[in-house]
């Protein structure tokens, strides 16, 4: 008896769900409306001109992503540059975490950070011990800015604010302290190497989507390029309508964006659909600059964001074995810059780059990419929808209820869980 499972959406959550369901013995059909799998984390274009749809960073704590990559034949040691967490600005180094047991590494890192005064370092250790004593939990209504209100300015500016906007894609005054504390706990305090930065040395499509496509085809899965327009329940079977294409089977994993998931479930699960439609989003802008012969002081450099200088981080794609002379500048929580317009943002990023970094040849704007709905706004008290929808219908995606903000790891974990859930569901399976 083979269960027929459709996965709608081929981003990292859908790919995880499809691979896991296939491994559990399902006959999988994957639908994605885009010709290229990978969703928000994919490459655009082909060959040497390909660019990522926005710079991505993974961290050592992304154990499910790393395991899934290995499963489809990608060696994370080759595909990702692993470095200890080090927040290096053009003019000074701040926190660097040495190896070793997490609390010891953190304490040594903070005490060794000469960019901060001794009272600031001690204050930070005191406040973080308090976070540990409370199990990294706080009131759900608290913002990151309020949580960190009694930290010294230098630590908020050098560490908390850039980490918050990078991890939650939401500026500290609007960001959920509860989610931020959970990220800190899992990244900084959960095991050796979990805070390490893993920077892609290949395009995003090569990290998972393309090898996953090949693995799915090897498993006998079908991959169809079509936008799913409607989802219907017919007794204990599920039907999908996708333009000229149609599918009927036992179970569906709905791994689209939240907006599409809300649309497809409007009649099936109205309360879930209303909750899912209510997300607010934060944009991310990536500005690619080119400058022949130039190199940044490190593969990843932190930058000071101001009202005139938009980028928080810059990456040297030459040092990441991708394209020498190409640099990505990341603007997370970019709503104010989207309002100013992409041309103005690109010019401001170029000016920031010229002012703050050394260049051998004058940098030029190569390309500007903007994802208006890059992630949901991770605000205090946000209630996120659960994965369970109806018997045989389960959602997957980075927006679902869970401890993490919108990340690749959250997406992959939810895809894996969705596959187990639809394979457990006990409506009769089809004989073949
Ligand atoms: C610019 C940018 C930078 C980011 N940086 C990081 C980072 O550094 N680290 C990190 O961990 N995360 C980062 N993220 C977040 C990360 O990319 C997402 O959390 C993750 O990719 C979400 O995967 P998903 O499968 O949940 O959704 P998606 O990737 O959105 O996948 C949904 C898929 O569903 C398909 N689809 C939608 N509707 C339909 C339909 N009706 N029929 C068929 N197919 C449909 C879409 O084509 C898409 O392929 C970043 C995101 C962006 C945009």
Coordinates of C-alpha atoms and ligand atoms in Angstrom, one line a residue:
X1 CA 0.0 0.0 0.0
X2 CA 1.6 3.3 -1.1
X3 CA 0.3 6.5 0.2
X4 CA -0.1 9.3 -2.4
X5 CA 1.1 12.6 -1.0
X6 CA 1.1 15.9 -2.7
X7 CA 3.5 18.7 -1.5
X8 CA 2.4 22.1 -2.6
X9 CA 5.4 24.5 -2.6
X10 CA 9.0 23.6 -3.3
X11 CA 10.8 26.0 -1.0
X12 CA 13.1 24.5 1.7
X13 CA 10.0 23.4 3.8
X14 CA 8.3 21.7 0.9
X15 CA 11.6 20.0 -0.2
X16 CA 12.1 18.7 3.3
X17 CA 8.5 17.4 3.4
X18 CA 8.8 15.8 0.0
X19 CA 12.1 14.1 0.7
X20 CA 10.9 12.8 4.1
X21 CA 7.6 11.6 2.8
X22 CA 9.4 9.8 -0.1
X23 CA 11.8 8.3 2.4
X24 CA 8.9 7.1 4.5
X25 CA 7.5 5.3 1.4
X26 CA 5.0 7.7 -0.1
X27 CA 4.4 8.3 -3.8
X28 CA 5.2 12.0 -3.8
X29 CA 4.0 14.7 -6.3
X30 CA 5.6 18.1 -5.7
X31 CA 3.9 21.2 -7.2
X32 CA 5.7 24.6 -7.4
X33 CA 4.5 27.5 -9.5
X34 CA 8.1 28.6 -10.1
X35 CA 10.2 26.8 -12.7
X36 CA 13.0 26.7 -10.2
X37 CA 12.7 25.0 -6.8
X38 CA 14.0 26.7 -3.6
X39 CA 11.4 29.4 -3.0
X40 CA 12.9 32.4 -1.2
X41 CA 16.2 30.6 -0.8
X42 CA 17.2 29.9 -4.4
X43 CA 19.6 31.2 -7.1
X44 CA 18.5 33.4 -9.9
X45 CA 20.0 32.8 -13.3
X46 CA 22.5 30.2 -14.3
X47 CA 26.2 29.8 -14.7
X48 CA 28.7 32.3 -13.6
X49 CA 26.1 35.1 -13.7
X50 CA 23.8 33.5 -11.2
X51 CA 23.1 35.4 -8.0
X52 CA 21.2 34.4 -4.9
X53 CA 17.8 35.7 -4.3
X54 CA 19.3 37.4 -1.2
X55 CA 22.4 36.6 0.8
X56 CA 21.7 33.9 3.4
X57 CA 23.6 32.8 6.4
X58 CA 23.3 29.5 8.3
X59 CA 24.6 28.8 11.8
X60 CA 25.9 25.7 13.5
X61 CA 22.6 25.2 15.3
X62 CA 20.9 24.5 12.0
X63 CA 21.2 20.8 12.5
X64 CA 18.2 19.8 10.4
X65 CA 19.3 21.8 7.4
X66 CA 22.8 20.3 7.6
X67 CA 21.4 16.8 7.9
X68 CA 19.1 17.3 4.9
X69 CA 21.9 18.6 2.8
X70 CA 24.0 15.6 3.7
X71 CA 21.1 13.3 2.8
X72 CA 20.9 14.7 -0.8
X73 CA 24.7 14.3 -1.2
X74 CA 25.9 17.8 -0.3
X75 CA 28.9 18.0 2.0
X76 CA 28.3 21.0 4.3
X77 CA 32.1 21.1 5.0
X78 CA 32.7 21.9 1.3
X79 CA 29.5 23.9 0.6
X80 CA 29.7 26.2 3.6
X81 CA 32.6 28.2 5.1
X82 CA 32.4 27.6 8.9
X83 CA 33.8 30.4 11.1
X84 CA 33.4 31.1 14.8
X85 CA 31.0 33.8 15.5
X86 CA 32.9 37.0 15.1
X87 CA 31.4 40.4 14.8
X88 CA 34.0 42.4 12.9
X89 CA 33.4 46.0 11.9
X90 CA 35.6 47.8 9.4
X91 CA 37.1 49.9 12.3
X92 CA 37.1 47.4 15.1
X93 CA 36.6 43.8 16.2
X94 CA 33.9 43.1 18.8
X95 CA 32.7 39.8 20.2
X96 CA 34.6 36.7 19.0
X97 CA 33.5 33.3 20.4
X98 CA 36.3 30.9 21.0
X99 CA 35.6 27.1 20.8
X100 CA 34.7 25.0 23.8
X101 CA 31.8 24.5 26.2
X102 CA 29.2 27.3 25.5
X103 CA 29.1 29.2 28.8
X104 CA 32.8 29.2 29.1
X105 CA 33.3 30.2 25.4
X106 CA 30.7 33.0 25.9
X107 CA 32.4 34.3 29.1
X108 CA 35.8 34.2 27.6
X109 CA 34.5 35.9 24.4
X110 CA 32.9 38.7 26.4
X111 CA 35.9 39.2 28.8
X112 CA 38.3 39.2 25.8
X113 CA 36.4 41.8 23.9
X114 CA 38.7 44.8 24.3
X115 CA 36.3 47.1 22.2
X116 CA 34.1 47.2 25.3
X117 CA 35.0 48.8 28.6
X118 CA 35.4 46.5 31.6
X119 CA 32.2 47.7 33.3
X120 CA 30.3 47.1 30.1
X121 CA 31.7 43.5 29.8
X122 CA 30.8 42.7 33.4
X123 CA 27.4 44.2 33.1
X124 CA 26.7 42.1 29.9
X125 CA 27.8 38.9 31.7
X126 CA 25.5 39.8 34.7
X127 CA 22.5 40.4 32.4
X128 CA 23.1 37.3 30.4
X129 CA 23.4 35.2 33.6
X130 CA 20.0 36.5 34.6
X131 CA 18.6 35.4 31.2
X132 CA 20.1 32.0 31.8
X133 CA 18.7 31.8 35.4
X134 CA 15.2 32.5 33.9
X135 CA 15.6 29.7 31.3
X136 CA 15.8 32.3 28.5
X137 CA 12.2 33.1 28.9
X138 CA 10.4 36.4 29.4
X139 CA 7.0 38.0 29.1
X140 CA 5.6 37.4 25.5
X141 CA 4.7 41.1 25.3
X142 CA 8.3 42.3 25.8
X143 CA 10.3 43.8 22.9
X144 CA 14.1 43.2 22.4
X145 CA 14.7 46.9 23.0
X146 CA 12.9 46.7 26.4
X147 CA 14.6 43.4 27.3
X148 CA 18.0 44.9 26.7
X149 CA 17.2 48.4 28.0
X150 CA 19.7 48.0 30.9
X151 CA 22.6 46.8 28.7
X152 CA 25.4 49.3 27.9
X153 CA 25.0 51.3 24.7
X154 CA 28.1 49.8 23.1
X155 CA 26.7 46.2 23.6
X156 CA 23.3 47.1 22.3
X157 CA 24.8 48.9 19.2
X158 CA 27.6 46.4 18.4
X159 CA 25.9 43.1 19.2
X160 CA 22.2 43.1 20.1
X161 CA 20.7 45.3 17.4
X162 CA 22.6 43.7 14.5
X163 CA 22.0 40.2 15.8
X164 CA 18.3 41.0 16.3
X165 CA 17.7 42.4 12.8
X166 CA 19.8 39.6 11.2
X167 CA 18.0 36.8 13.0
X168 CA 14.5 38.1 13.3
X169 CA 14.5 40.5 10.4
X170 CA 12.7 42.9 12.7
X171 CA 14.3 46.0 14.4
X172 CA 14.9 45.7 18.1
X173 CA 12.1 48.1 19.2
X174 CA 9.5 46.0 17.3
X175 CA 11.1 42.5 17.8
X176 CA 9.9 39.8 20.1
X177 CA 12.2 39.4 23.1
X178 CA 10.9 35.8 23.7
X179 CA 11.9 34.6 20.2
X180 CA 15.2 36.5 20.4
X181 CA 16.1 34.8 23.7
X182 CA 15.3 31.4 22.2
X183 CA 17.7 32.2 19.3
X184 CA 20.4 33.3 21.7
X185 CA 19.9 30.2 23.8
X186 CA 20.1 27.8 20.8
X187 CA 22.9 29.7 19.1
X188 CA 25.1 30.7 21.9
X189 CA 24.4 28.4 24.8
X190 CA 23.4 25.0 23.4
X191 CA 26.6 23.2 22.3
X192 CA 30.0 23.7 20.9
X193 CA 29.9 25.1 17.4
X194 CA 26.2 26.0 17.4
X195 CA 27.0 29.7 17.1
X196 CA 29.4 29.2 14.3
X197 CA 28.5 31.1 11.1
X198 CA 28.1 29.0 8.0
X199 CA 28.5 31.1 4.9
X200 CA 27.5 29.6 1.5
X201 CA 30.4 28.8 -0.8
X202 CA 28.0 28.0 -3.6
X203 CA 24.8 29.4 -4.9
X204 CA 21.7 28.7 -2.7
X205 CA 20.2 26.3 -5.4
X206 CA 23.3 24.1 -5.1
X207 CA 23.0 23.9 -1.3
X208 CA 19.7 22.1 -1.3
X209 CA 17.1 22.7 -4.0
X210 CA 18.9 21.2 -7.1
X211 CA 20.3 18.2 -5.3
X212 CA 16.9 17.7 -3.6
X213 CA 15.2 17.7 -7.0
X214 CA 17.6 15.1 -8.3
X215 CA 17.1 12.9 -5.1
X216 CA 13.3 13.2 -5.4
X217 CA 13.4 12.1 -9.1
X218 CA 15.6 9.2 -8.0
X219 CA 12.9 8.3 -5.5
X220 CA 10.3 8.2 -8.3
X221 CA 8.6 11.5 -7.2
X222 CA 6.9 13.7 -9.8
X223 CA 7.8 17.3 -9.9
X224 CA 5.2 19.5 -11.6
X225 CA 5.6 23.2 -12.4
X226 CA 2.1 24.6 -11.9
X227 CA 0.3 27.0 -9.6
X228 CA -2.2 25.2 -7.4
X229 CA -5.4 27.0 -7.7
X230 CA -7.7 25.0 -5.5
X231 CA -7.6 22.3 -2.9
X232 CA -10.7 20.1 -2.2
X233 CA -11.6 17.3 0.1
X234 CA -13.6 14.5 -1.5
X235 CA -14.5 11.9 1.2
X236 CA -11.2 10.9 2.6
X237 CA -9.3 11.8 -0.5
X238 CA -7.8 15.2 -1.5
X239 CA -8.0 16.8 -4.9
X240 CA -5.7 19.5 -6.3
X241 CA -6.5 21.7 -9.3
X242 CA -3.6 23.4 -10.9
X243 CA -4.6 24.9 -14.3
X244 CA -4.7 22.1 -16.8
X245 CA -3.2 19.8 -14.2
X246 CA -5.0 17.9 -11.5
X247 CA -4.1 15.4 -8.8
X248 CA -6.1 13.1 -6.4
X249 CA -4.5 11.3 -3.5
X250 CA -4.4 10.6 0.2
X251 CA -2.8 13.6 1.8
X252 CA -1.4 17.1 1.1
X253 CA 1.4 19.1 2.7
X254 CA 0.7 22.8 2.1
X255 CA 4.2 24.3 1.9
X256 CA 3.4 27.6 0.1
X257 CA 3.9 31.0 1.5
X258 CA 1.5 32.0 4.2
X259 CA -0.4 34.3 1.8
X260 CA -1.1 31.4 -0.6
X261 CA -1.8 29.0 2.2
X262 CA -4.4 31.4 3.6
X263 CA -6.0 31.7 0.1
X264 CA -6.1 27.9 -0.5
X265 CA -7.7 27.2 2.9
X266 CA -10.3 30.0 2.9
X267 CA -13.3 27.6 2.6
X268 CA -11.7 24.5 4.1
X269 CA -10.5 26.0 7.4
X270 CA -11.7 29.6 7.7
X271 CA -10.4 30.3 11.2
X272 CA -6.9 29.0 10.3
X273 CA -7.0 30.9 7.0
X274 CA -7.9 34.2 8.8
X275 CA -5.1 33.8 11.3
X276 CA -2.6 33.0 8.5
X277 CA -3.7 35.9 6.4
X278 CA -3.0 38.3 9.3
X279 CA 0.8 38.3 9.2
X280 CA 2.6 41.5 8.6
X281 CA 5.9 41.3 6.7
X282 CA 9.4 42.8 6.7
X283 CA 11.4 43.2 3.6
X284 CA 15.0 42.5 2.9
X285 CA 17.0 44.3 0.3
X286 CA 20.3 42.8 -1.0
X287 CA 22.6 45.2 -2.9
X288 CA 25.3 43.6 -5.0
X289 CA 28.3 45.8 -5.7
X290 CA 31.2 45.0 -7.9
X291 CA 34.8 46.1 -7.7
X292 CA 37.6 44.3 -9.6
X293 CA 40.6 43.4 -7.5
X294 CA 39.0 44.4 -4.2
X295 CA 38.5 42.3 -1.1
X296 CA 36.8 42.9 2.3
X297 CA 38.8 42.5 5.5
X298 CA 36.9 39.3 6.1
X299 CA 34.3 37.2 4.2
X300 CA 31.6 38.8 6.4
X301 CA 31.9 42.3 7.8
X302 CA 29.3 44.0 10.2
X303 CA 28.4 47.6 9.3
X304 CA 26.9 50.4 11.3
X305 CA 23.4 51.1 10.2
X306 CA 22.3 54.8 10.4
X307 CA 19.5 56.9 8.9
X308 CA 21.7 57.4 5.8
X309 CA 23.6 54.1 5.8
X310 CA 21.2 51.2 5.2
X311 CA 23.3 48.0 5.2
X312 CA 24.0 45.9 8.4
X313 CA 26.3 43.3 6.9
X314 CA 28.6 43.0 3.8
X315 CA 29.8 39.7 2.3
X316 CA 32.8 39.2 0.0
X317 CA 31.7 36.6 -2.5
X318 CA 35.3 36.2 -3.8
X319 CA 36.4 35.0 -0.4
X320 CA 33.4 32.7 -0.4
X321 CA 34.7 31.0 -3.5
X322 CA 31.8 32.3 -5.6
X323 CA 32.7 35.5 -7.6
X324 CA 35.8 37.5 -7.0
X325 CA 35.1 41.2 -7.1
X326 CA 31.4 40.8 -6.2
X327 CA 30.0 41.8 -2.8
X328 CA 26.6 41.5 -1.3
X329 CA 25.3 44.2 1.2
X330 CA 22.3 43.1 3.3
X331 CA 19.6 45.4 4.5
X332 CA 17.2 43.5 6.9
X333 CA 14.1 45.1 8.4
X334 CA 14.2 47.2 5.3
X335 CA 10.7 48.8 5.4
X336 CA 12.0 52.4 5.6
X337 CA 14.3 51.8 2.7
X338 CA 11.6 50.2 0.5
X339 CA 9.7 53.4 1.1
X340 CA 12.6 55.6 -0.1
X341 CA 12.9 53.5 -3.3
X342 CA 15.4 50.9 -4.6
X343 CA 17.5 53.4 -6.5
X344 CA 17.9 55.6 -3.5
X345 CA 18.7 52.6 -1.3
X346 CA 21.4 51.3 -3.8
X347 CA 23.0 54.8 -3.9
X348 CA 23.0 55.0 -0.1
X349 CA 24.5 51.6 0.1
X350 CA 27.2 52.5 -2.4
X351 CA 28.0 55.6 -0.5
X352 CA 28.2 53.6 2.8
X353 CA 30.5 51.1 1.2
X354 CA 32.8 53.8 -0.2
X355 CA 33.0 55.6 3.1
X356 CA 33.5 52.6 5.4
X357 CA 35.5 49.9 3.4
X358 CA 38.8 49.9 1.5
X359 CA 38.5 49.4 -2.3
X360 CA 41.1 48.8 -4.9
X361 CA 38.9 50.0 -7.7
X362 CA 35.7 52.2 -7.3
X363 CA 32.7 50.0 -6.5
X364 CA 29.7 50.0 -8.8
X365 CA 26.1 48.9 -8.3
X366 CA 25.7 45.4 -9.9
X367 CA 22.2 44.5 -9.0
X368 CA 19.6 45.3 -6.4
X369 CA 17.1 42.6 -5.2
X370 CA 14.2 43.3 -2.9
X371 CA 11.9 40.8 -1.3
X372 CA 9.0 42.8 0.1
X373 CA 7.7 39.8 2.0
X374 CA 11.0 38.3 3.0
X375 CA 9.8 37.1 6.4
X376 CA 6.9 37.8 8.8
X377 CA 7.5 40.6 11.2
X378 CA 8.6 38.8 14.4
X379 CA 6.8 41.0 16.9
X380 CA 6.0 40.5 20.6
X381 CA 3.0 38.4 21.4
X382 CA 2.5 37.2 17.8
X383 CA 0.3 34.1 17.6
X384 CA 1.3 31.9 14.7
X385 CA -0.9 29.2 13.1
X386 CA -0.4 25.6 13.9
X387 CA 0.6 23.1 11.3
X388 CA -2.4 20.8 11.8
X389 CA -5.3 21.7 9.5
X390 CA -7.6 18.8 8.7
X391 CA -7.2 15.0 8.6
X392 CA -4.7 14.5 5.7
X393 CA -3.9 18.2 5.3
X394 CA -0.9 19.7 7.1
X395 CA 0.9 23.0 6.6
X396 CA 4.6 23.5 6.5
X397 CA 6.6 26.7 6.3
X398 CA 8.8 29.1 8.3
X399 CA 5.7 31.1 9.5
X400 CA 4.1 28.3 11.5
X401 CA 4.0 28.2 15.3
X402 CA 7.4 27.4 16.7
X403 CA 10.2 28.8 18.8
X404 CA 12.2 30.3 15.9
X405 CA 11.8 33.3 13.7
X406 CA 11.5 32.8 9.9
X407 CA 14.6 30.8 9.0
X408 CA 15.8 28.0 6.8
X409 CA 16.0 25.8 9.9
X410 CA 12.4 26.6 10.9
X411 CA 11.3 25.8 7.4
X412 CA 13.1 22.5 7.2
X413 CA 12.0 21.3 10.6
X414 CA 8.4 22.1 9.8
X415 CA 8.6 20.2 6.5
X416 CA 10.0 17.2 8.2
X417 CA 7.3 17.3 10.9
X418 CA 4.6 17.7 8.2
X419 CA 5.8 14.6 6.4
X420 CA 5.6 12.5 9.5
X421 CA 2.2 13.9 10.3
X422 CA 0.6 13.0 6.9
X423 CA 2.3 9.6 6.9
X424 CA 0.7 8.9 10.4
X425 CA -2.7 10.1 9.3
X426 CA -4.8 6.9 9.2
X427 CA -7.2 7.4 6.3
X428 CA -7.1 4.4 4.0
X429 CA -4.2 4.4 1.6
X430 CA -4.4 3.5 -2.1
X431 CA -3.2 0.1 -3.3
X432 CA -0.9 0.0 -6.3
Ligands
LIG1 C1 16.4 38.0 1.1 C2 16.2 36.9 2.2 C3 17.3 36.7 3.1 C4 17.1 35.7 4.0 N1 18.2 35.4 4.8 C5 18.1 34.3 5.6 C6 19.2 33.8 6.3 O1 20.3 34.4 6.3 N2 19.1 32.7 7.1 C7 17.9 32.1 7.2 O2 17.9 31.0 7.9 N3 16.8 32.5 6.6 C8 16.9 33.6 5.8 N4 15.8 33.9 5.1 C9 14.5 33.3 5.3 C10 14.4 31.9 4.5 O3 14.7 32.2 3.1 C11 13.0 31.4 4.6 O4 12.7 31.2 6.0 C12 12.8 30.1 3.9 O5 13.4 30.1 2.6 C13 11.3 29.8 3.8 O6 11.1 28.5 3.2 P1 9.6 28.1 3.0 O7 9.6 26.7 2.3 O8 8.9 28.1 4.3 O9 8.8 29.1 2.1 P2 9.2 29.6 0.6 O10 10.6 29.6 0.3 O11 8.5 30.9 0.4 O12 8.5 28.5 -0.4 C14 7.2 28.5 -0.8 C15 7.1 27.9 -2.2 O13 5.7 27.8 -2.5 C16 5.6 28.0 -3.9 N5 4.2 28.4 -4.1 C17 3.5 29.4 -3.5 N6 2.2 29.4 -3.9 C18 2.0 28.3 -4.6 C19 0.9 27.7 -5.3 N7 -0.3 28.2 -5.2 N8 1.1 26.6 -6.1 C20 2.4 26.0 -6.2 N9 3.5 26.6 -5.6 C21 3.3 27.7 -4.8 C22 6.6 29.2 -4.2 O14 6.9 29.3 -5.5 C23 7.7 28.8 -3.3 O15 8.7 28.0 -4.0 C24 15.9 35.0 4.1 C25 14.8 35.3 3.3 C26 15.0 36.2 2.3 C27 13.9 36.5 1.4

